Amino acid sequence: MRGRALTASSKFSRLWFSLTTCVGDVREGFVEITRHTLALLGLVVVAVTLTFFARPGLQASASEALMGWLEMRQADTLDIPEVSNAASRSTATAVKNLPKDQLAVTYWLSRKYRVSPEPMGALVSEAWAVGERSQIAPTLILAVMAIESKFNPFASGSQGGMGLMQIEPQAQSETLKPFGGRLAAFDPLTNLRVGSRLLQELLQKSDTVEEALQGYAMASGQLNDNQYIDRVLTEQKQLERLTRGLTTASIATRSGPHPL
């Protein structure tokens, strides 16, 4: 009985020795393979580096290929905006929701300057909101806009004026910073707000509206101050008559958009 126990113990010891030996051999083999693989990888890197140094054209081609791959990867990760998000960012409004005085002005300006009612309505609504905050007649803001750019948000003047109210980005750089910098001058609502702020400052410094408009004409690069002032005031008077209901009543009561 004792002999059988010794035999079993001896077999177990030999089996354990064989297993530990096998594991040790596998581990040493893995370390050896890893060492040789790293050495081979190092040689490949050295060879590729030397090749690039010897052939600059090949290096440039490889760089272009890598940049192209990265650009494609970046493009793949870009989110495509939803239609609803794009619509919410557009400068337009449902004209049927406008008050009657704003609606009258919207349609009149829309037909005169050949701008769709929806974006024109957004500008008219914003002019009313800005005018209320700054104590400037909204009709004066719109009149300046009409004479400066004819409601073209991408207008560019010969003296450096840009956008709806022909603001000069260099002179208004600090004011434009919170809105995103110089190119924000082409954003319709930003341009309207910055231009209105300039007009407000000139009105506060001037004794008359004519004097303030003369200063605005100089800031926007208008060559003929007197003609500019007359045109702005004439435009404003027409808009004032519309808001007071002194023109055709049907304009103020229509609720649907007009084809251009």
PDB file of C-alpha atoms in Angstrom:
ATOM      1  CA  MET A   1       0.000   0.000   0.000  1.00  0.00           C
ATOM      2  CA  ARG A   2       2.801   2.315   0.938  1.00  0.00           C
ATOM      3  CA  GLY A   3       4.632   1.479  -2.293  1.00  0.00           C
ATOM      4  CA  ARG A   4       1.615   2.466  -4.348  1.00  0.00           C
ATOM      5  CA  ALA A   5       1.409   5.801  -2.519  1.00  0.00           C
ATOM      6  CA  LEU A   6       5.061   6.505  -3.268  1.00  0.00           C
ATOM      7  CA  THR A   7       4.587   5.626  -6.906  1.00  0.00           C
ATOM      8  CA  ALA A   8       1.607   7.991  -7.257  1.00  0.00           C
ATOM      9  CA  SER A   9       3.541  10.789  -5.518  1.00  0.00           C
ATOM     10  CA  SER A  10       6.509  10.195  -7.816  1.00  0.00           C
ATOM     11  CA  LYS A  11       4.278  10.394 -10.902  1.00  0.00           C
ATOM     12  CA  PHE A  12       2.706  13.638  -9.685  1.00  0.00           C
ATOM     13  CA  SER A  13       6.156  15.143  -9.036  1.00  0.00           C
ATOM     14  CA  ARG A  14       7.325  14.228 -12.538  1.00  0.00           C
ATOM     15  CA  LEU A  15       4.118  15.693 -14.054  1.00  0.00           C
ATOM     16  CA  TRP A  16       4.504  18.942 -12.107  1.00  0.00           C
ATOM     17  CA  PHE A  17       8.161  19.193 -13.152  1.00  0.00           C
ATOM     18  CA  SER A  18       7.194  18.666 -16.782  1.00  0.00           C
ATOM     19  CA  LEU A  19       4.498  21.371 -16.596  1.00  0.00           C
ATOM     20  CA  THR A  20       6.794  23.925 -14.921  1.00  0.00           C
ATOM     21  CA  THR A  21       9.505  23.167 -17.466  1.00  0.00           C
ATOM     22  CA  CYS A  22       7.049  23.622 -20.343  1.00  0.00           C
ATOM     23  CA  VAL A  23       5.775  26.899 -18.949  1.00  0.00           C
ATOM     24  CA  GLY A  24       9.324  28.129 -18.458  1.00  0.00           C
ATOM     25  CA  ASP A  25      10.279  27.196 -22.015  1.00  0.00           C
ATOM     26  CA  VAL A  26       7.190  28.969 -23.418  1.00  0.00           C
ATOM     27  CA  ARG A  27       7.955  32.093 -21.411  1.00  0.00           C
ATOM     28  CA  GLU A  28      11.588  32.160 -22.515  1.00  0.00           C
ATOM     29  CA  GLY A  29      10.526  31.566 -26.104  1.00  0.00           C
ATOM     30  CA  PHE A  30       8.010  34.432 -25.935  1.00  0.00           C
ATOM     31  CA  VAL A  31      10.630  36.791 -24.499  1.00  0.00           C
ATOM     32  CA  GLU A  32      13.096  35.757 -27.199  1.00  0.00           C
ATOM     33  CA  ILE A  33      10.561  36.220 -29.990  1.00  0.00           C
ATOM     34  CA  THR A  34       9.499  39.614 -28.590  1.00  0.00           C
ATOM     35  CA  ARG A  35      13.107  40.757 -28.370  1.00  0.00           C
ATOM     36  CA  HIS A  36      13.816  39.715 -31.950  1.00  0.00           C
ATOM     37  CA  THR A  37      10.532  41.294 -33.154  1.00  0.00           C
ATOM     38  CA  LEU A  38      11.364  44.614 -31.493  1.00  0.00           C
ATOM     39  CA  ALA A  39      14.851  44.473 -32.965  1.00  0.00           C
ATOM     40  CA  LEU A  40      13.388  43.802 -36.407  1.00  0.00           C
ATOM     41  CA  LEU A  41      10.882  46.639 -35.989  1.00  0.00           C
ATOM     42  CA  GLY A  42      13.711  48.955 -35.012  1.00  0.00           C
ATOM     43  CA  LEU A  43      15.645  48.007 -38.120  1.00  0.00           C
ATOM     44  CA  VAL A  44      12.553  48.656 -40.267  1.00  0.00           C
ATOM     45  CA  VAL A  45      12.087  52.101 -38.713  1.00  0.00           C
ATOM     46  CA  VAL A  46      15.746  52.947 -39.291  1.00  0.00           C
ATOM     47  CA  ALA A  47      15.525  51.761 -42.885  1.00  0.00           C
ATOM     48  CA  VAL A  48      12.364  53.777 -43.597  1.00  0.00           C
ATOM     49  CA  THR A  49      13.881  56.876 -41.991  1.00  0.00           C
ATOM     50  CA  LEU A  50      17.043  56.586 -44.054  1.00  0.00           C
ATOM     51  CA  THR A  51      14.949  56.101 -47.189  1.00  0.00           C
ATOM     52  CA  PHE A  52      12.968  59.266 -46.479  1.00  0.00           C
ATOM     53  CA  PHE A  53      16.112  61.280 -45.890  1.00  0.00           C
ATOM     54  CA  ALA A  54      17.637  59.958 -49.089  1.00  0.00           C
ATOM     55  CA  ARG A  55      14.479  60.611 -51.132  1.00  0.00           C
ATOM     56  CA  PRO A  56      12.659  63.822 -50.033  1.00  0.00           C
ATOM     57  CA  GLY A  57      10.038  63.314 -52.734  1.00  0.00           C
ATOM     58  CA  LEU A  58       8.991  60.021 -51.173  1.00  0.00           C
ATOM     59  CA  GLN A  59       8.707  61.739 -47.790  1.00  0.00           C
ATOM     60  CA  ALA A  60       6.438  64.413 -49.253  1.00  0.00           C
ATOM     61  CA  SER A  61       4.234  61.795 -50.915  1.00  0.00           C
ATOM     62  CA  ALA A  62       3.916  59.869 -47.679  1.00  0.00           C
ATOM     63  CA  SER A  63       3.036  63.046 -45.775  1.00  0.00           C
ATOM     64  CA  GLU A  64       0.364  63.962 -48.328  1.00  0.00           C
ATOM     65  CA  ALA A  65      -1.121  60.474 -48.166  1.00  0.00           C
ATOM     66  CA  LEU A  66      -1.209  60.619 -44.359  1.00  0.00           C
ATOM     67  CA  MET A  67      -2.822  64.065 -44.328  1.00  0.00           C
ATOM     68  CA  GLY A  68      -5.392  62.927 -46.880  1.00  0.00           C
ATOM     69  CA  TRP A  69      -6.297  59.962 -44.700  1.00  0.00           C
ATOM     70  CA  LEU A  70      -6.604  62.177 -41.616  1.00  0.00           C
ATOM     71  CA  GLU A  71      -8.800  64.653 -43.490  1.00  0.00           C
ATOM     72  CA  MET A  72     -11.106  61.862 -44.642  1.00  0.00           C
ATOM     73  CA  ARG A  73     -11.324  60.575 -41.080  1.00  0.00           C
ATOM     74  CA  GLN A  74     -12.164  64.045 -39.856  1.00  0.00           C
ATOM     75  CA  ALA A  75     -14.832  64.475 -42.530  1.00  0.00           C
ATOM     76  CA  ASP A  76     -16.389  61.169 -41.535  1.00  0.00           C
ATOM     77  CA  THR A  77     -16.784  62.377 -37.947  1.00  0.00           C
ATOM     78  CA  LEU A  78     -18.516  65.653 -38.856  1.00  0.00           C
ATOM     79  CA  ASP A  79     -22.177  65.858 -37.926  1.00  0.00           C
ATOM     80  CA  ILE A  80     -24.547  66.746 -40.755  1.00  0.00           C
ATOM     81  CA  PRO A  81     -26.914  69.466 -39.479  1.00  0.00           C
ATOM     82  CA  GLU A  82     -30.569  68.619 -39.389  1.00  0.00           C
ATOM     83  CA  VAL A  83     -32.966  70.608 -41.503  1.00  0.00           C
ATOM     84  CA  SER A  84     -34.733  71.924 -38.414  1.00  0.00           C
ATOM     85  CA  ASN A  85     -31.457  73.258 -36.970  1.00  0.00           C
ATOM     86  CA  ALA A  86     -30.576  74.989 -40.240  1.00  0.00           C
ATOM     87  CA  ALA A  87     -34.005  76.599 -40.384  1.00  0.00           C
ATOM     88  CA  SER A  88     -33.672  77.883 -36.834  1.00  0.00           C
ATOM     89  CA  ARG A  89     -30.386  79.595 -37.729  1.00  0.00           C
ATOM     90  CA  SER A  90     -31.738  81.365 -40.796  1.00  0.00           C
ATOM     91  CA  THR A  91     -32.553  85.079 -40.700  1.00  0.00           C
ATOM     92  CA  ALA A  92     -36.255  84.751 -41.449  1.00  0.00           C
ATOM     93  CA  THR A  93     -39.557  84.915 -39.647  1.00  0.00           C
ATOM     94  CA  ALA A  94     -43.196  84.059 -40.257  1.00  0.00           C
ATOM     95  CA  VAL A  95     -44.620  87.405 -41.373  1.00  0.00           C
ATOM     96  CA  LYS A  96     -48.168  86.516 -40.354  1.00  0.00           C
ATOM     97  CA  ASN A  97     -47.046  86.762 -36.718  1.00  0.00           C
ATOM     98  CA  LEU A  98     -45.828  90.358 -37.058  1.00  0.00           C
ATOM     99  CA  PRO A  99     -47.802  93.311 -35.643  1.00  0.00           C
ATOM    100  CA  LYS A 100     -49.692  95.312 -38.270  1.00  0.00           C
ATOM    101  CA  ASP A 101     -47.257  98.234 -38.361  1.00  0.00           C
ATOM    102  CA  GLN A 102     -44.268  95.919 -38.829  1.00  0.00           C
ATOM    103  CA  LEU A 103     -46.184  93.899 -41.386  1.00  0.00           C
ATOM    104  CA  ALA A 104     -46.915  97.002 -43.437  1.00  0.00           C
ATOM    105  CA  VAL A 105     -43.260  98.039 -43.389  1.00  0.00           C
ATOM    106  CA  THR A 106     -42.140  94.503 -44.220  1.00  0.00           C
ATOM    107  CA  TYR A 107     -44.255  94.229 -47.369  1.00  0.00           C
ATOM    108  CA  TRP A 108     -43.464  97.718 -48.566  1.00  0.00           C
ATOM    109  CA  LEU A 109     -39.695  97.212 -48.205  1.00  0.00           C
ATOM    110  CA  SER A 110     -39.962  93.678 -49.609  1.00  0.00           C
ATOM    111  CA  ARG A 111     -41.525  94.915 -52.850  1.00  0.00           C
ATOM    112  CA  LYS A 112     -39.361  98.018 -53.188  1.00  0.00           C
ATOM    113  CA  TYR A 113     -36.012  96.256 -52.664  1.00  0.00           C
ATOM    114  CA  ARG A 114     -37.001  92.851 -54.051  1.00  0.00           C
ATOM    115  CA  VAL A 115     -36.276  90.889 -50.900  1.00  0.00           C
ATOM    116  CA  SER A 116     -38.490  88.006 -49.772  1.00  0.00           C
ATOM    117  CA  PRO A 117     -40.910  88.974 -46.978  1.00  0.00           C
ATOM    118  CA  GLU A 118     -39.655  86.349 -44.512  1.00  0.00           C
ATOM    119  CA  PRO A 119     -36.041  87.605 -44.186  1.00  0.00           C
ATOM    120  CA  MET A 120     -37.227  91.201 -44.464  1.00  0.00           C
ATOM    121  CA  GLY A 121     -39.690  90.528 -41.644  1.00  0.00           C
ATOM    122  CA  ALA A 122     -36.847  89.290 -39.436  1.00  0.00           C
ATOM    123  CA  LEU A 123     -34.910  92.517 -40.035  1.00  0.00           C
ATOM    124  CA  VAL A 124     -37.963  94.693 -39.402  1.00  0.00           C
ATOM    125  CA  SER A 125     -38.736  92.823 -36.177  1.00  0.00           C
ATOM    126  CA  GLU A 126     -35.134  93.162 -35.008  1.00  0.00           C
ATOM    127  CA  ALA A 127     -35.094  96.877 -35.873  1.00  0.00           C
ATOM    128  CA  TRP A 128     -38.165  97.345 -33.667  1.00  0.00           C
ATOM    129  CA  ALA A 129     -36.548  95.416 -30.797  1.00  0.00           C
ATOM    130  CA  VAL A 130     -33.229  97.278 -31.069  1.00  0.00           C
ATOM    131  CA  GLY A 131     -35.023 100.612 -31.433  1.00  0.00           C
ATOM    132  CA  GLU A 132     -36.979 100.008 -28.254  1.00  0.00           C
ATOM    133  CA  ARG A 133     -33.815  99.197 -26.295  1.00  0.00           C
ATOM    134  CA  SER A 134     -31.742 102.061 -27.699  1.00  0.00           C
ATOM    135  CA  GLN A 135     -34.513 104.678 -27.939  1.00  0.00           C
ATOM    136  CA  ILE A 136     -33.981 105.058 -31.697  1.00  0.00           C
ATOM    137  CA  ALA A 137     -36.893 105.130 -34.108  1.00  0.00           C
ATOM    138  CA  PRO A 138     -36.903 101.708 -35.845  1.00  0.00           C
ATOM    139  CA  THR A 139     -37.902 103.449 -39.046  1.00  0.00           C
ATOM    140  CA  LEU A 140     -34.645 105.437 -38.900  1.00  0.00           C
ATOM    141  CA  ILE A 141     -32.623 102.212 -38.492  1.00  0.00           C
ATOM    142  CA  LEU A 142     -34.393 100.668 -41.474  1.00  0.00           C
ATOM    143  CA  ALA A 143     -34.001 103.841 -43.531  1.00  0.00           C
ATOM    144  CA  VAL A 144     -30.235 103.874 -42.928  1.00  0.00           C
ATOM    145  CA  MET A 145     -30.109 100.205 -43.884  1.00  0.00           C
ATOM    146  CA  ALA A 146     -32.073 100.845 -47.076  1.00  0.00           C
ATOM    147  CA  ILE A 147     -29.811 103.659 -48.267  1.00  0.00           C
ATOM    148  CA  GLU A 148     -26.572 101.998 -47.186  1.00  0.00           C
ATOM    149  CA  SER A 149     -27.071  98.559 -48.745  1.00  0.00           C
ATOM    150  CA  LYS A 150     -30.606  98.201 -50.168  1.00  0.00           C
ATOM    151  CA  PHE A 151     -30.921  95.343 -47.665  1.00  0.00           C
ATOM    152  CA  ASN A 152     -28.094  93.330 -49.213  1.00  0.00           C
ATOM    153  CA  PRO A 153     -26.318  91.630 -46.248  1.00  0.00           C
ATOM    154  CA  PHE A 154     -23.231  90.999 -48.406  1.00  0.00           C
ATOM    155  CA  ALA A 155     -22.809  94.537 -49.714  1.00  0.00           C
ATOM    156  CA  SER A 156     -19.271  95.896 -49.699  1.00  0.00           C
ATOM    157  CA  GLY A 157     -18.539  99.613 -50.019  1.00  0.00           C
ATOM    158  CA  SER A 158     -15.607 101.266 -51.764  1.00  0.00           C
ATOM    159  CA  GLN A 159     -14.431 102.747 -48.448  1.00  0.00           C
ATOM    160  CA  GLY A 160     -14.457  99.454 -46.511  1.00  0.00           C
ATOM    161  CA  GLY A 161     -18.034  99.378 -45.257  1.00  0.00           C
ATOM    162  CA  MET A 162     -19.586  95.909 -45.022  1.00  0.00           C
ATOM    163  CA  GLY A 163     -23.049  94.417 -44.761  1.00  0.00           C
ATOM    164  CA  LEU A 164     -26.516  95.841 -44.228  1.00  0.00           C
ATOM    165  CA  MET A 165     -25.513  99.040 -42.440  1.00  0.00           C
ATOM    166  CA  GLN A 166     -22.055  99.260 -44.026  1.00  0.00           C
ATOM    167  CA  ILE A 167     -20.135  99.095 -40.773  1.00  0.00           C
ATOM    168  CA  GLU A 168     -16.355  99.401 -41.013  1.00  0.00           C
ATOM    169  CA  PRO A 169     -14.866  96.255 -39.384  1.00  0.00           C
ATOM    170  CA  GLN A 170     -11.539  97.893 -38.570  1.00  0.00           C
ATOM    171  CA  ALA A 171     -13.206 100.742 -36.683  1.00  0.00           C
ATOM    172  CA  GLN A 172     -15.731  98.402 -35.040  1.00  0.00           C
ATOM    173  CA  SER A 173     -13.296  95.587 -34.238  1.00  0.00           C
ATOM    174  CA  GLU A 174     -13.882  95.718 -30.474  1.00  0.00           C
ATOM    175  CA  THR A 175     -17.660  95.769 -30.920  1.00  0.00           C
ATOM    176  CA  LEU A 176     -17.506  92.821 -33.334  1.00  0.00           C
ATOM    177  CA  LYS A 177     -15.333  90.650 -31.072  1.00  0.00           C
ATOM    178  CA  PRO A 178     -18.196  89.236 -28.960  1.00  0.00           C
ATOM    179  CA  PHE A 179     -20.008  88.312 -32.191  1.00  0.00           C
ATOM    180  CA  GLY A 180     -17.067  86.372 -33.678  1.00  0.00           C
ATOM    181  CA  GLY A 181     -14.790  89.000 -35.216  1.00  0.00           C
ATOM    182  CA  ARG A 182     -14.536  90.819 -38.541  1.00  0.00           C
ATOM    183  CA  LEU A 183     -16.571  88.386 -40.665  1.00  0.00           C
ATOM    184  CA  ALA A 184     -19.528  88.720 -38.315  1.00  0.00           C
ATOM    185  CA  ALA A 185     -20.189  92.005 -40.140  1.00  0.00           C
ATOM    186  CA  PHE A 186     -21.827  89.891 -42.860  1.00  0.00           C
ATOM    187  CA  ASP A 187     -24.289  88.356 -40.403  1.00  0.00           C
ATOM    188  CA  PRO A 188     -27.495  90.389 -40.916  1.00  0.00           C
ATOM    189  CA  LEU A 189     -28.603  90.644 -37.291  1.00  0.00           C
ATOM    190  CA  THR A 190     -25.089  91.304 -35.994  1.00  0.00           C
ATOM    191  CA  ASN A 191     -24.601  94.023 -38.579  1.00  0.00           C
ATOM    192  CA  LEU A 192     -27.929  95.599 -37.656  1.00  0.00           C
ATOM    193  CA  ARG A 193     -27.069  95.626 -33.944  1.00  0.00           C
ATOM    194  CA  VAL A 194     -23.558  97.013 -34.381  1.00  0.00           C
ATOM    195  CA  GLY A 195     -24.707  99.636 -36.886  1.00  0.00           C
ATOM    196  CA  SER A 196     -27.546 100.687 -34.582  1.00  0.00           C
ATOM    197  CA  ARG A 197     -25.118 101.050 -31.700  1.00  0.00           C
ATOM    198  CA  LEU A 198     -22.960 103.362 -33.799  1.00  0.00           C
ATOM    199  CA  LEU A 199     -26.023 105.354 -34.807  1.00  0.00           C
ATOM    200  CA  GLN A 200     -27.076 105.613 -31.146  1.00  0.00           C
ATOM    201  CA  GLU A 201     -23.653 106.966 -30.150  1.00  0.00           C
ATOM    202  CA  LEU A 202     -23.785 109.586 -32.914  1.00  0.00           C
ATOM    203  CA  LEU A 203     -27.308 110.658 -31.931  1.00  0.00           C
ATOM    204  CA  GLN A 204     -26.205 111.112 -28.329  1.00  0.00           C
ATOM    205  CA  LYS A 205     -23.261 113.287 -29.388  1.00  0.00           C
ATOM    206  CA  SER A 206     -25.219 115.331 -31.945  1.00  0.00           C
ATOM    207  CA  ASP A 207     -27.729 118.122 -31.580  1.00  0.00           C
ATOM    208  CA  THR A 208     -29.860 116.989 -34.530  1.00  0.00           C
ATOM    209  CA  VAL A 209     -30.655 113.808 -36.443  1.00  0.00           C
ATOM    210  CA  GLU A 210     -29.123 115.428 -39.550  1.00  0.00           C
ATOM    211  CA  GLU A 211     -25.830 115.919 -37.731  1.00  0.00           C
ATOM    212  CA  ALA A 212     -25.839 112.297 -36.538  1.00  0.00           C
ATOM    213  CA  LEU A 213     -26.543 111.064 -40.066  1.00  0.00           C
ATOM    214  CA  GLN A 214     -23.695 113.187 -41.372  1.00  0.00           C
ATOM    215  CA  GLY A 215     -21.384 111.422 -38.922  1.00  0.00           C
ATOM    216  CA  TYR A 216     -22.746 108.033 -39.980  1.00  0.00           C
ATOM    217  CA  ALA A 217     -22.188 108.920 -43.637  1.00  0.00           C
ATOM    218  CA  MET A 218     -18.549 109.694 -42.885  1.00  0.00           C
ATOM    219  CA  ALA A 219     -18.130 106.432 -40.955  1.00  0.00           C
ATOM    220  CA  SER A 220     -19.615 104.327 -43.771  1.00  0.00           C
ATOM    221  CA  GLY A 221     -17.731 106.087 -46.553  1.00  0.00           C
ATOM    222  CA  GLN A 222     -20.579 108.037 -48.193  1.00  0.00           C
ATOM    223  CA  LEU A 223     -19.205 110.678 -50.570  1.00  0.00           C
ATOM    224  CA  ASN A 224     -22.121 113.143 -50.610  1.00  0.00           C
ATOM    225  CA  ASP A 225     -23.308 113.871 -47.075  1.00  0.00           C
ATOM    226  CA  ASN A 226     -26.195 116.148 -47.979  1.00  0.00           C
ATOM    227  CA  GLN A 227     -27.684 113.798 -50.566  1.00  0.00           C
ATOM    228  CA  TYR A 228     -27.263 110.881 -48.165  1.00  0.00           C
ATOM    229  CA  ILE A 229     -29.078 112.699 -45.358  1.00  0.00           C
ATOM    230  CA  ASP A 230     -31.971 113.674 -47.652  1.00  0.00           C
ATOM    231  CA  ARG A 231     -32.376 110.120 -48.935  1.00  0.00           C
ATOM    232  CA  VAL A 232     -32.375 108.608 -45.428  1.00  0.00           C
ATOM    233  CA  LEU A 233     -34.905 111.104 -44.076  1.00  0.00           C
ATOM    234  CA  THR A 234     -37.159 110.690 -47.110  1.00  0.00           C
ATOM    235  CA  GLU A 235     -37.091 106.905 -46.635  1.00  0.00           C
ATOM    236  CA  GLN A 236     -37.860 107.261 -42.947  1.00  0.00           C
ATOM    237  CA  LYS A 237     -40.834 109.567 -43.608  1.00  0.00           C
ATOM    238  CA  GLN A 238     -42.315 106.993 -45.973  1.00  0.00           C
ATOM    239  CA  LEU A 239     -41.935 104.266 -43.352  1.00  0.00           C
ATOM    240  CA  GLU A 240     -43.460 106.507 -40.698  1.00  0.00           C
ATOM    241  CA  ARG A 241     -46.505 107.109 -42.889  1.00  0.00           C
ATOM    242  CA  LEU A 242     -46.896 103.341 -43.287  1.00  0.00           C
ATOM    243  CA  THR A 243     -46.818 102.722 -39.549  1.00  0.00           C
ATOM    244  CA  ARG A 244     -49.413 105.457 -38.947  1.00  0.00           C
ATOM    245  CA  GLY A 245     -51.798 104.004 -41.515  1.00  0.00           C
ATOM    246  CA  LEU A 246     -51.650 107.039 -43.842  1.00  0.00           C
ATOM    247  CA  THR A 247     -51.076 104.887 -46.936  1.00  0.00           C
ATOM    248  CA  THR A 248     -53.206 102.184 -48.519  1.00  0.00           C
ATOM    249  CA  ALA A 249     -54.897 100.347 -45.659  1.00  0.00           C
ATOM    250  CA  SER A 250     -54.801  97.004 -47.430  1.00  0.00           C
ATOM    251  CA  ILE A 251     -51.026  96.816 -47.101  1.00  0.00           C
ATOM    252  CA  ALA A 252     -51.254  96.805 -43.336  1.00  0.00           C
ATOM    253  CA  THR A 253     -53.964  94.147 -43.141  1.00  0.00           C
ATOM    254  CA  ARG A 254     -52.681  91.480 -45.497  1.00  0.00           C
ATOM    255  CA  SER A 255     -51.629  88.244 -43.868  1.00  0.00           C
ATOM    256  CA  GLY A 256     -50.064  86.263 -46.697  1.00  0.00           C
ATOM    257  CA  PRO A 257     -46.715  86.631 -48.455  1.00  0.00           C
ATOM    258  CA  HIS A 258     -46.524  88.480 -51.764  1.00  0.00           C
ATOM    259  CA  PRO A 259     -44.680  87.068 -54.775  1.00  0.00           C
ATOM    260  CA  LEU A 260     -41.810  89.219 -55.912  1.00  0.00           C
TER     261      LEU A 260
END
